[in-house]
Tab-separated table of N, CA and C and ligand atoms in Angstrom:
chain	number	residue	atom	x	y	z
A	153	UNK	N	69.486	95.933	72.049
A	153	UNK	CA	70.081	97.265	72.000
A	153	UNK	C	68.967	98.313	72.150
A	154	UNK	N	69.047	99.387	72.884
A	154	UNK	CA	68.332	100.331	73.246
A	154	UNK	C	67.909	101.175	71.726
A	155	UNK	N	67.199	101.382	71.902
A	155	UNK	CA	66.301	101.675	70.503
A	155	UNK	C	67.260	103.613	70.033
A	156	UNK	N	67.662	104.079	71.059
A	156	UNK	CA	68.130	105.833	70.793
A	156	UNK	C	69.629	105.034	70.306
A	157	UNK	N	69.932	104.276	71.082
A	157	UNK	CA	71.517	103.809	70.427
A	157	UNK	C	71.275	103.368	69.199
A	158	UNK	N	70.725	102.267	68.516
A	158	UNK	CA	69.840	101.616	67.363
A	158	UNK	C	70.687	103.251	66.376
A	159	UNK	N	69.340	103.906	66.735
A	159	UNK	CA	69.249	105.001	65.808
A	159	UNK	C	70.473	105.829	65.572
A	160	UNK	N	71.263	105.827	66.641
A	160	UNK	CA	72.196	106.871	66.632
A	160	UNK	C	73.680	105.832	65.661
A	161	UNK	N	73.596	104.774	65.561
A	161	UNK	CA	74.574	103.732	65.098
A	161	UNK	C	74.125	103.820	63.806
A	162	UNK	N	72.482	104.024	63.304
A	162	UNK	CA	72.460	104.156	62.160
A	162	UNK	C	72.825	105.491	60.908
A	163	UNK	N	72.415	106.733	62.446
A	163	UNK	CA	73.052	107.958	61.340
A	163	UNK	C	74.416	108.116	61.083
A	164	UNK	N	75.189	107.170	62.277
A	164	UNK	CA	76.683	106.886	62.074
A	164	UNK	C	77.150	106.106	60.642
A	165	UNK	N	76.058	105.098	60.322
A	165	UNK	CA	76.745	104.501	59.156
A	165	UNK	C	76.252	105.584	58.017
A	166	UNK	N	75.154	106.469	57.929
A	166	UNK	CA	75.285	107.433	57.533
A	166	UNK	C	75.752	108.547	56.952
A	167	UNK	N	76.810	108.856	58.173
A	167	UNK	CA	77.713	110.014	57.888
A	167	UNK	C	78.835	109.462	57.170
A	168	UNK	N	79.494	107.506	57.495
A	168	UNK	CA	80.263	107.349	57.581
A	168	UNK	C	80.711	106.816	55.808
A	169	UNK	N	79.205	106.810	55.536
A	169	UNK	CA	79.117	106.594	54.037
A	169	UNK	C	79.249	107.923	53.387
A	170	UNK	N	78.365	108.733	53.717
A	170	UNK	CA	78.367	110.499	53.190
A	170	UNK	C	80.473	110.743	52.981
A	171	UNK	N	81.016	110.167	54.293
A	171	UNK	CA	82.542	111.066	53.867
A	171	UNK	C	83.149	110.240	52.846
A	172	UNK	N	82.446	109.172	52.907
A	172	UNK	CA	83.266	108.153	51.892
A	172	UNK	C	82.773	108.873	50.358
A	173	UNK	N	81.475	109.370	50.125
A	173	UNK	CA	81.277	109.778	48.861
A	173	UNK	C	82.224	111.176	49.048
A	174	UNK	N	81.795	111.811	49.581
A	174	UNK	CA	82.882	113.542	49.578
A	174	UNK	C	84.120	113.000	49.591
A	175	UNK	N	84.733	112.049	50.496
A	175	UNK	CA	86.410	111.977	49.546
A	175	UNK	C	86.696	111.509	48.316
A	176	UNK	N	85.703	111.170	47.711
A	176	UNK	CA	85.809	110.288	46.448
A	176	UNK	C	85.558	111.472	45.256
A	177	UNK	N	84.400	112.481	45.714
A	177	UNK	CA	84.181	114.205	45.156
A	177	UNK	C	85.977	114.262	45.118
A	178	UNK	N	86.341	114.842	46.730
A	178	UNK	CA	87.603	115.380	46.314
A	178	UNK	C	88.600	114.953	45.948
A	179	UNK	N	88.638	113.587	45.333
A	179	UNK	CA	89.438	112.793	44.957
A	179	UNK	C	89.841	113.135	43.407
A	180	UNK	N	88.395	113.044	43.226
A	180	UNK	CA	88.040	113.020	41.793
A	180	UNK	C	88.618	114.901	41.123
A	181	UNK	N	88.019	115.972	42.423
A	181	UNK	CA	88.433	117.110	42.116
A	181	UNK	C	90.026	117.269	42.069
A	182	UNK	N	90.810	115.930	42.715
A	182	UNK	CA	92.272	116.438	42.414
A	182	UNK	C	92.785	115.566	41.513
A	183	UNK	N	92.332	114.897	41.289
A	183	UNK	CA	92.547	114.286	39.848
A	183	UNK	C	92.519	115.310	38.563
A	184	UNK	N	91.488	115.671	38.843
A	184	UNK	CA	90.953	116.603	37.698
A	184	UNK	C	91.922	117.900	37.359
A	185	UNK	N	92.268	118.184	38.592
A	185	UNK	CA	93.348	119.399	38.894
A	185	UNK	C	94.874	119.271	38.767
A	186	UNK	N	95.093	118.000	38.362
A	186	UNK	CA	96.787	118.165	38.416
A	186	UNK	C	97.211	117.327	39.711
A	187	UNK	N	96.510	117.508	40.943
A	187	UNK	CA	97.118	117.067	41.963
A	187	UNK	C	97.340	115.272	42.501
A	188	UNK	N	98.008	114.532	41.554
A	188	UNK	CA	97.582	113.264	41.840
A	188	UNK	C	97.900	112.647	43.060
A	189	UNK	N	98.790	113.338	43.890
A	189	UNK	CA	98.893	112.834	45.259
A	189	UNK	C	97.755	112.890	46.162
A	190	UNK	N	97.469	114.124	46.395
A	190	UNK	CA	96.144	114.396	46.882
A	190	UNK	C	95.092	113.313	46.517
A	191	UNK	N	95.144	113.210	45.007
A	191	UNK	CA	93.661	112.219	44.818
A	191	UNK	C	94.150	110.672	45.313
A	192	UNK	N	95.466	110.515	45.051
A	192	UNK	CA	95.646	109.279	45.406
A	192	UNK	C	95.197	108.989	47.460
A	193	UNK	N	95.512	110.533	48.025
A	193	UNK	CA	95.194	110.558	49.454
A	193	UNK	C	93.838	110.456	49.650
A	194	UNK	N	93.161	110.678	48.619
A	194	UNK	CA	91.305	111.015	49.382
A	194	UNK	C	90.460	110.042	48.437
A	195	UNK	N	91.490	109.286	47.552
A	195	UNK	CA	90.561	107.672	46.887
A	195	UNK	C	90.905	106.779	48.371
A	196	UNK	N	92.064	107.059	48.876
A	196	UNK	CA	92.368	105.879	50.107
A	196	UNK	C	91.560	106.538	51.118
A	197	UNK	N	91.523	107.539	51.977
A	197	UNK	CA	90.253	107.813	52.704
A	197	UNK	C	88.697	107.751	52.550
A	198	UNK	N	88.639	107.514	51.076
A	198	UNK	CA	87.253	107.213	50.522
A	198	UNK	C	86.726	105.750	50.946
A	199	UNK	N	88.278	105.010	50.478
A	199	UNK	CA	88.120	103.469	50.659
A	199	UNK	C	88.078	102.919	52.844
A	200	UNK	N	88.605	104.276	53.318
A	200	UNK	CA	88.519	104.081	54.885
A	200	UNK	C	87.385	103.834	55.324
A	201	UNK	N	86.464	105.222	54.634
A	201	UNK	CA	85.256	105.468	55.253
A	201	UNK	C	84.444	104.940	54.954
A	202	UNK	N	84.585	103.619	54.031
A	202	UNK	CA	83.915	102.732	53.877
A	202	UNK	C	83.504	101.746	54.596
A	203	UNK	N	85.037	101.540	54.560
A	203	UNK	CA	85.292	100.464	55.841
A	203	UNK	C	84.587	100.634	57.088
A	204	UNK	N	84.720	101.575	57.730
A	204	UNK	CA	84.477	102.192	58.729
A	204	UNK	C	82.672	102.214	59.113
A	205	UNK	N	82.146	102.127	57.649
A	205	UNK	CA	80.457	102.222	57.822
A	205	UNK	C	80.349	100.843	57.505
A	206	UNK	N	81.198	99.910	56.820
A	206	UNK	CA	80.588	98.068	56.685
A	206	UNK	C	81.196	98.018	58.421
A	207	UNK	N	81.861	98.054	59.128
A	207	UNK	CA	82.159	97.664	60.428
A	207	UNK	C	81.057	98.074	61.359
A	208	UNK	N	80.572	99.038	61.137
A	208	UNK	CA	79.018	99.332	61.767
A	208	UNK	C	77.940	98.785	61.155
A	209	UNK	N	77.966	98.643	59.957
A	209	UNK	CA	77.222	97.970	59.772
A	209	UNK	C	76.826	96.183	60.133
A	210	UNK	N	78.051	95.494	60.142
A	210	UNK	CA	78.013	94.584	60.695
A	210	UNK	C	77.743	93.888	62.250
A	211	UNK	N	78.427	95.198	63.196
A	211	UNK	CA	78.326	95.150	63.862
A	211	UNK	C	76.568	94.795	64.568
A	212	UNK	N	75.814	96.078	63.762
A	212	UNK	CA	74.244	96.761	64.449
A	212	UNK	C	73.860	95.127	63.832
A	213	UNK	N	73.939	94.206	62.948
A	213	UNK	CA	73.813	93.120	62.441
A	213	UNK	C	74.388	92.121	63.969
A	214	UNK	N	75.052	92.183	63.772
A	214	UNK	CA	75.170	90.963	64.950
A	214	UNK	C	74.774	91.176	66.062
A	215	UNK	N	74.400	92.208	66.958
A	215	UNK	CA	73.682	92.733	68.114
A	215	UNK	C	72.549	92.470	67.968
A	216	UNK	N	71.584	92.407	66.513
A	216	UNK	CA	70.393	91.643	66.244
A	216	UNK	C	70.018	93.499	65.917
A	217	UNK	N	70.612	94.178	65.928
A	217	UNK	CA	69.871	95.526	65.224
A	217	UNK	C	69.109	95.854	63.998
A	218	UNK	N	68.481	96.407	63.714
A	218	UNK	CA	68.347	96.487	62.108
A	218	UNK	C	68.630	97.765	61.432
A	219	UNK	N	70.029	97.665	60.890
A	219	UNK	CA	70.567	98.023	59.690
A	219	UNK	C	69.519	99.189	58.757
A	220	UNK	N	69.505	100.437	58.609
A	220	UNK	CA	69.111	101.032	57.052
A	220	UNK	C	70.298	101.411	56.417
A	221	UNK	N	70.686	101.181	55.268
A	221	UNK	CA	71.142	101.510	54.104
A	221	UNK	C	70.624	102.581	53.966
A	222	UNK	N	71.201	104.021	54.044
A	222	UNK	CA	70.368	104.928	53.768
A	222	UNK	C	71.209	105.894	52.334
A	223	UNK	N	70.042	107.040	51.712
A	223	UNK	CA	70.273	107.085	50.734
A	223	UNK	C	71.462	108.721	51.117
A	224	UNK	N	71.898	108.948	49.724
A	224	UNK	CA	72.810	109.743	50.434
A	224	UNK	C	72.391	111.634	49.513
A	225	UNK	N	72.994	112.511	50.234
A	225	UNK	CA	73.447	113.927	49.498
A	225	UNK	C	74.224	113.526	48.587
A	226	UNK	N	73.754	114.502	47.633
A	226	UNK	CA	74.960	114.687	46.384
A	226	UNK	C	75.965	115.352	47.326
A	227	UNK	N	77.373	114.693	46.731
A	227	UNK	CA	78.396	115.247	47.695
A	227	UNK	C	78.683	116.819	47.132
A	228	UNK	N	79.512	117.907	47.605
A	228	UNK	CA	80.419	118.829	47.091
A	228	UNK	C	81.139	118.318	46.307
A	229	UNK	N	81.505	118.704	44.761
A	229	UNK	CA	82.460	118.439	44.057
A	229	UNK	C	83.542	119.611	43.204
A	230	UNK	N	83.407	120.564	44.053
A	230	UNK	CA	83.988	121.492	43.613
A	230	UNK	C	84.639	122.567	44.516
A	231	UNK	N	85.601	123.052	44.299
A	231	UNK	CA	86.831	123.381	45.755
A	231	UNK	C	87.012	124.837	45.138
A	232	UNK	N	87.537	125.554	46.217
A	232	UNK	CA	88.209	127.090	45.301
A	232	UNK	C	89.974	126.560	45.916
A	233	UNK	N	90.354	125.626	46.062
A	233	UNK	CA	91.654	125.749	46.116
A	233	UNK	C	92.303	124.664	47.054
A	234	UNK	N	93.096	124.037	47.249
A	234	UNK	CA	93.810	122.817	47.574
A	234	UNK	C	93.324	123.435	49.376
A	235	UNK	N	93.604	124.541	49.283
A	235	UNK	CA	93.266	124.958	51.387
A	235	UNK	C	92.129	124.648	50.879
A	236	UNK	N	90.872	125.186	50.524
A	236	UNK	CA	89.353	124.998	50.648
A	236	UNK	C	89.031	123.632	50.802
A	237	UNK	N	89.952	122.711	50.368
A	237	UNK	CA	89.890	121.256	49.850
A	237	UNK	C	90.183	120.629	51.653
A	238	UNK	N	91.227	120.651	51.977
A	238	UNK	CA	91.681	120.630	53.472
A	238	UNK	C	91.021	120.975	54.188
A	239	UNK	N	90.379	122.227	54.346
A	239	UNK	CA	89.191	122.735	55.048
A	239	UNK	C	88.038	121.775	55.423
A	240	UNK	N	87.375	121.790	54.379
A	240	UNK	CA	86.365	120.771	54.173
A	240	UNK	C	86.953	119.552	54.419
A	241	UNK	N	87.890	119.159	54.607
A	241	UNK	CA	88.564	117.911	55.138
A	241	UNK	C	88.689	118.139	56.229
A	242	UNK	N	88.882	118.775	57.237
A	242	UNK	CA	88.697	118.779	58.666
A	242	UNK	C	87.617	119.113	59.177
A	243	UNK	N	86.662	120.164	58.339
A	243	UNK	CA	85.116	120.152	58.975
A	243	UNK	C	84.784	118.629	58.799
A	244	UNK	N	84.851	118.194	58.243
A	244	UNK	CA	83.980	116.831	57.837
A	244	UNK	C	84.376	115.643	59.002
A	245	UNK	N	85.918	116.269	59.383
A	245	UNK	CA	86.123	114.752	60.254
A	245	UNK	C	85.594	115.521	61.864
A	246	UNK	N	85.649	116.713	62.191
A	246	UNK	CA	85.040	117.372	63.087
A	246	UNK	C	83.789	116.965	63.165
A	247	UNK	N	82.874	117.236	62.512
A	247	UNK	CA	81.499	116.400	62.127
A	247	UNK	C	81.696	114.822	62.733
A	248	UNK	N	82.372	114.626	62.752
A	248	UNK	CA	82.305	113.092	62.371
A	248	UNK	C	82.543	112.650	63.915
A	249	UNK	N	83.511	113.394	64.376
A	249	UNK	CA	83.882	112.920	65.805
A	249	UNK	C	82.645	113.668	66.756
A	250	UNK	N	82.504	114.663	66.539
A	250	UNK	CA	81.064	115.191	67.599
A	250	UNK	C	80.023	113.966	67.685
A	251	UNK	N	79.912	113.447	66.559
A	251	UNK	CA	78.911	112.562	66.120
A	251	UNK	C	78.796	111.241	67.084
A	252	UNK	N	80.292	110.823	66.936
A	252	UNK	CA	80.906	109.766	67.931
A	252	UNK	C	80.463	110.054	69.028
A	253	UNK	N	80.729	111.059	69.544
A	253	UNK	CA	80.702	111.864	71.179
A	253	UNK	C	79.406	111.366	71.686
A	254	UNK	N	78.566	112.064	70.665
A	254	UNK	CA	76.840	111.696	70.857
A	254	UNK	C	76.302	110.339	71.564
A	255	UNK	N	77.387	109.203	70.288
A	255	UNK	CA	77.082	107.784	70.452
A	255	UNK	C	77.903	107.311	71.953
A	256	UNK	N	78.587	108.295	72.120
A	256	UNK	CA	79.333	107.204	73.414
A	256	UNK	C	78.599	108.196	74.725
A	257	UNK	N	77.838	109.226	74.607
A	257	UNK	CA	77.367	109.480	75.404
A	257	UNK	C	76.282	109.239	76.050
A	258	UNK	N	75.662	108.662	74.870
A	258	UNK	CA	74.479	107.126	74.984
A	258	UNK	C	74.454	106.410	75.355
A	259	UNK	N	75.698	105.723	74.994
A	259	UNK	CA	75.813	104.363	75.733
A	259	UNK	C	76.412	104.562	77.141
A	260	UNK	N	76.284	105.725	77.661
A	260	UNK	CA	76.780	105.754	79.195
A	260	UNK	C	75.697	105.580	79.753
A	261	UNK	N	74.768	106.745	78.826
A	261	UNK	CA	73.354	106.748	79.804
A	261	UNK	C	72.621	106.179	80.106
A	262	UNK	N	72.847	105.328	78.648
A	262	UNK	CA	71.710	103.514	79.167
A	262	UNK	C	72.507	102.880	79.384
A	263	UNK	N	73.613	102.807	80.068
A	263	UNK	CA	74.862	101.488	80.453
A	263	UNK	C	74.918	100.242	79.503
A	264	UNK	N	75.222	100.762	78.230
A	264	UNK	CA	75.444	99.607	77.246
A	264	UNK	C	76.777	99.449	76.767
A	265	UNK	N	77.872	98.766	77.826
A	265	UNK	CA	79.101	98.879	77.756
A	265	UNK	C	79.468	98.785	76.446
A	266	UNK	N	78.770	97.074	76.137
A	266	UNK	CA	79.148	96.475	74.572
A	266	UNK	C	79.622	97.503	73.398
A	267	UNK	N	78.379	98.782	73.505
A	267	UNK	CA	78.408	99.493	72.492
A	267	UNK	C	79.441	100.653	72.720
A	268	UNK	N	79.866	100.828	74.077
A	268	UNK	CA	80.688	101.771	74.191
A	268	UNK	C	81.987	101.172	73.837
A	269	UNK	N	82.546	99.965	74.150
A	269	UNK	CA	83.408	99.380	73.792
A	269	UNK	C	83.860	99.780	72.339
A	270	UNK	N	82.744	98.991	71.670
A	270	UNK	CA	82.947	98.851	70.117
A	270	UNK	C	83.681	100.154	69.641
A	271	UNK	N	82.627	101.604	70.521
A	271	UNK	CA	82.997	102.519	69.991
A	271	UNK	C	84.170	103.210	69.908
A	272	UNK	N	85.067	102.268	70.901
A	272	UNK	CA	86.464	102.962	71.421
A	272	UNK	C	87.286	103.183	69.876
A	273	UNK	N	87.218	101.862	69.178
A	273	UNK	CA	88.303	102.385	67.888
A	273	UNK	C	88.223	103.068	67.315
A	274	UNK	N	86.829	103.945	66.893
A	274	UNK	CA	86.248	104.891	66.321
A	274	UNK	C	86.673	106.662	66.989
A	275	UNK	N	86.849	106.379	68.525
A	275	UNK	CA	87.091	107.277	68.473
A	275	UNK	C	88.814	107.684	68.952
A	276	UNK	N	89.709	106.343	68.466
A	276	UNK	CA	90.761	106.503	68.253
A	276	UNK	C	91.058	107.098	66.597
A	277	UNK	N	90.252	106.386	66.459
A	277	UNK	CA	90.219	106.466	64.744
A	277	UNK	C	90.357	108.122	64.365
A	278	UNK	N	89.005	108.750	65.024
A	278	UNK	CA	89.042	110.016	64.854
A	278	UNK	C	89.866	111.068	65.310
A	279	UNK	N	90.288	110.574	66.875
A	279	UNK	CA	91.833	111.373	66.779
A	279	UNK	C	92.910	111.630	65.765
A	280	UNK	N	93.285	110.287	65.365
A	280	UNK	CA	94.693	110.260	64.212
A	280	UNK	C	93.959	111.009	62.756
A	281	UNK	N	92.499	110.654	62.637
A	281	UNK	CA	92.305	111.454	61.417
A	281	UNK	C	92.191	113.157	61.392
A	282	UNK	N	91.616	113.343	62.748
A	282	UNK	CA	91.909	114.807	62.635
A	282	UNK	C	93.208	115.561	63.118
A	283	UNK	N	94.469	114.964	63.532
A	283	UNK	CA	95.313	115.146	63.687
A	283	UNK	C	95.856	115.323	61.935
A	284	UNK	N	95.861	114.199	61.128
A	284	UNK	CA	96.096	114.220	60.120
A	284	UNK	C	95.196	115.553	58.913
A	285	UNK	N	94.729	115.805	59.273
A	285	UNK	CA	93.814	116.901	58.368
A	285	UNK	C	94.184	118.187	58.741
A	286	UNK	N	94.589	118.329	60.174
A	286	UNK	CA	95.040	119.393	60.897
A	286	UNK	C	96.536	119.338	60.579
A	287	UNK	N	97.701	118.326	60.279
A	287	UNK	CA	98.940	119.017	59.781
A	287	UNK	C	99.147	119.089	58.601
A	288	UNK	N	97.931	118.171	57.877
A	288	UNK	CA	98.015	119.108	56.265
A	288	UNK	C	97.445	120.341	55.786
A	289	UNK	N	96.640	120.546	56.580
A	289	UNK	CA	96.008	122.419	56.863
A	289	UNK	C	97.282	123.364	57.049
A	290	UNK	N	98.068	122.636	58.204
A	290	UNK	CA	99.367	123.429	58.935
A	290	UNK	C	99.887	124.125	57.789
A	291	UNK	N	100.403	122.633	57.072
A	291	UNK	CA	101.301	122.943	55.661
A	291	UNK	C	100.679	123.656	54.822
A	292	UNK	N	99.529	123.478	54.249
A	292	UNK	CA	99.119	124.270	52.956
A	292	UNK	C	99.031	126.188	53.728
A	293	UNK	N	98.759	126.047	54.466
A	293	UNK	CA	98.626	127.494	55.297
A	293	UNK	C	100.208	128.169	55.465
A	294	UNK	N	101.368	127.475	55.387
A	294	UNK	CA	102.488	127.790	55.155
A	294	UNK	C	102.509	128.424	53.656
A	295	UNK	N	102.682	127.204	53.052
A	295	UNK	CA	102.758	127.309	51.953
A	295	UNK	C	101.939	128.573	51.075
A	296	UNK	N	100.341	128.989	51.413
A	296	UNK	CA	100.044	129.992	50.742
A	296	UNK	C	99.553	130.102	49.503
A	297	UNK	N	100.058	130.856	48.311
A	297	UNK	CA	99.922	130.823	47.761
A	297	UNK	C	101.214	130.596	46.258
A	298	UNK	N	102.091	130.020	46.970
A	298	UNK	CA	102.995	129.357	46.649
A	298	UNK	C	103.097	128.226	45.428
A	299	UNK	N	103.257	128.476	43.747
A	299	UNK	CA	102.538	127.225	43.519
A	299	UNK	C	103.706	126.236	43.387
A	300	UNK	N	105.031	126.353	43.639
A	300	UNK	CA	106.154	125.126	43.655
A	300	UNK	C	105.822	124.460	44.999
A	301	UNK	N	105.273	125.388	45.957
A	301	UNK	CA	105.008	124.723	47.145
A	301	UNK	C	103.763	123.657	47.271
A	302	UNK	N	102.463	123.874	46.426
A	302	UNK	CA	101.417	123.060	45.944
A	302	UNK	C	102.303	122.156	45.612
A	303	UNK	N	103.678	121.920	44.693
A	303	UNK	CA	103.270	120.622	43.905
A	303	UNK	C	104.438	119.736	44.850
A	304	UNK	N	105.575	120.753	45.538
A	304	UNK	CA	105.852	119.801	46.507
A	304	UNK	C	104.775	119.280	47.563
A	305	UNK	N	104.147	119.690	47.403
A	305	UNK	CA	102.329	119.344	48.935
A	305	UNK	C	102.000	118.226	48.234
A	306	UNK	N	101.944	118.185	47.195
A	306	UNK	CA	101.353	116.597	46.672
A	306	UNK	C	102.177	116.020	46.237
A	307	UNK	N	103.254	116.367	45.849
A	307	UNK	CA	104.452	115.322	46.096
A	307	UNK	C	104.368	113.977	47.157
A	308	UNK	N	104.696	114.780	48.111
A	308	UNK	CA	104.861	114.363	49.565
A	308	UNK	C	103.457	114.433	50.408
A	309	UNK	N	102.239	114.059	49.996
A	309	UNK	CA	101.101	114.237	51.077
A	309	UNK	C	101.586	112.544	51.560
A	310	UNK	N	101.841	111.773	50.957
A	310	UNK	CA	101.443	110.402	51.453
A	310	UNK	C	102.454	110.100	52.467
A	311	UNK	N	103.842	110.901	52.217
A	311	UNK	CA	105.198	110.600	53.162
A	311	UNK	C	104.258	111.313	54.578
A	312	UNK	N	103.670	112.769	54.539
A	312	UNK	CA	103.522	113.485	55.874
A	312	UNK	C	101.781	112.391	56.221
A	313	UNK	N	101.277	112.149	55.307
A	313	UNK	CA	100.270	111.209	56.433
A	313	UNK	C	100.206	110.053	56.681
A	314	UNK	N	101.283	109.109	56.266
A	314	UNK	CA	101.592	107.823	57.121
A	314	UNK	C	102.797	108.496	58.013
A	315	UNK	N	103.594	109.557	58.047
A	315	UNK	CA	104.490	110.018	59.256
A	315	UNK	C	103.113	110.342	60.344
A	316	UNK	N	101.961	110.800	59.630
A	316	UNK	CA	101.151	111.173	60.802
A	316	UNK	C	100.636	109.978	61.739
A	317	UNK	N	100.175	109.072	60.926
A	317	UNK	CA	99.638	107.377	61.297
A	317	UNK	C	100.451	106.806	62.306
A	318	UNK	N	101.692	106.986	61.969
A	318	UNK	CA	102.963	106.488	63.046
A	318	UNK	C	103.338	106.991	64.173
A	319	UNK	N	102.518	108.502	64.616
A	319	UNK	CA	103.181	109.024	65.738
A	319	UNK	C	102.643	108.191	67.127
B	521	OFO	FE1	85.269	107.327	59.681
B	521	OFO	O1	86.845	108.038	60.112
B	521	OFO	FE2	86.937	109.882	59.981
B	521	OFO	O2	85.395	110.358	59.441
């Protein structure tokens, strides 16, 4: 494997660990808040973005790459409000897909199909997730400052983001 791809697969498991700690922050911040749907939504995206960095990680492992474990930022653990919370939930997956972009634009330039391949689910992945961050933004931006409307929002986050998973 080309040594710029190498590197660029590694700040991927990187980031991909970093969102796993920040959803687990805002998990923990909606726990803390009343909102247990929400936390129950961003302990299971915590547990994604896990996934998502052992699958790279395994991967840069079987290509014969070498792997850093790297250390991480203290995440954000503190929100001014269920939108601020969403917010930072779509910057983060925005982040995340530019990031992708980078890696598959690499592997064009040194013609390393293998790795462009791999990268395809990732950046399916990142479609449906920022689709999903973007119609729970929709809603809370309806909603306002509404607070029967907050607790129907976490009522129902898990019905509107497996309706999102399914489209
Ligand atoms: Fe790793 O899927 Fe989004 O960030």
């Amino acid at each position: 494997m080309h040594s710029s791809i190498e590197n660029l697969l590694n700040d991927q498991i990187k980031y991909e660990a970093q969102a796993s700690m920040q959803y687990l922050a805002m998990a923990s911040w909606a726990d803390a808040n009343g909102f247990s749907g929400v936390a129950n939504f961003f302990y299971d995206q915590s547990d994604e973005e896990r996934l998502h960095m052992i699958k790279l990680i395994k991967f840069v492992n079987e290509r014969g790459g070498t792997v850093i474990i790297p250390s991480l930022e203290q995440p954000k653990d503190s929100f001014a409000s269920l939108l601020d919370l969403f917010e930072k939930f779509l910057g983060s997956e925005i982040f995340v897909t530019e990031q992708i972009n980078k890696i598959i634009f690499e592997c064009l330039d040194k013609k390393d199909y293998n790795v462009h391949n791999f990268m395809q689910w990732y950046v399916t992945e990142q479609l449906e997730e920022e689709a999903t961050a973007r119609t729970l933004l929709d809603k809370l931006n309806i909603i306002g400052d509404d607070k029967s409307g907050y607790y129907l929002f976490d009522r129902d986050i898990e019905t509107f983001a497996a309706e999102e998973e399914n489209k």
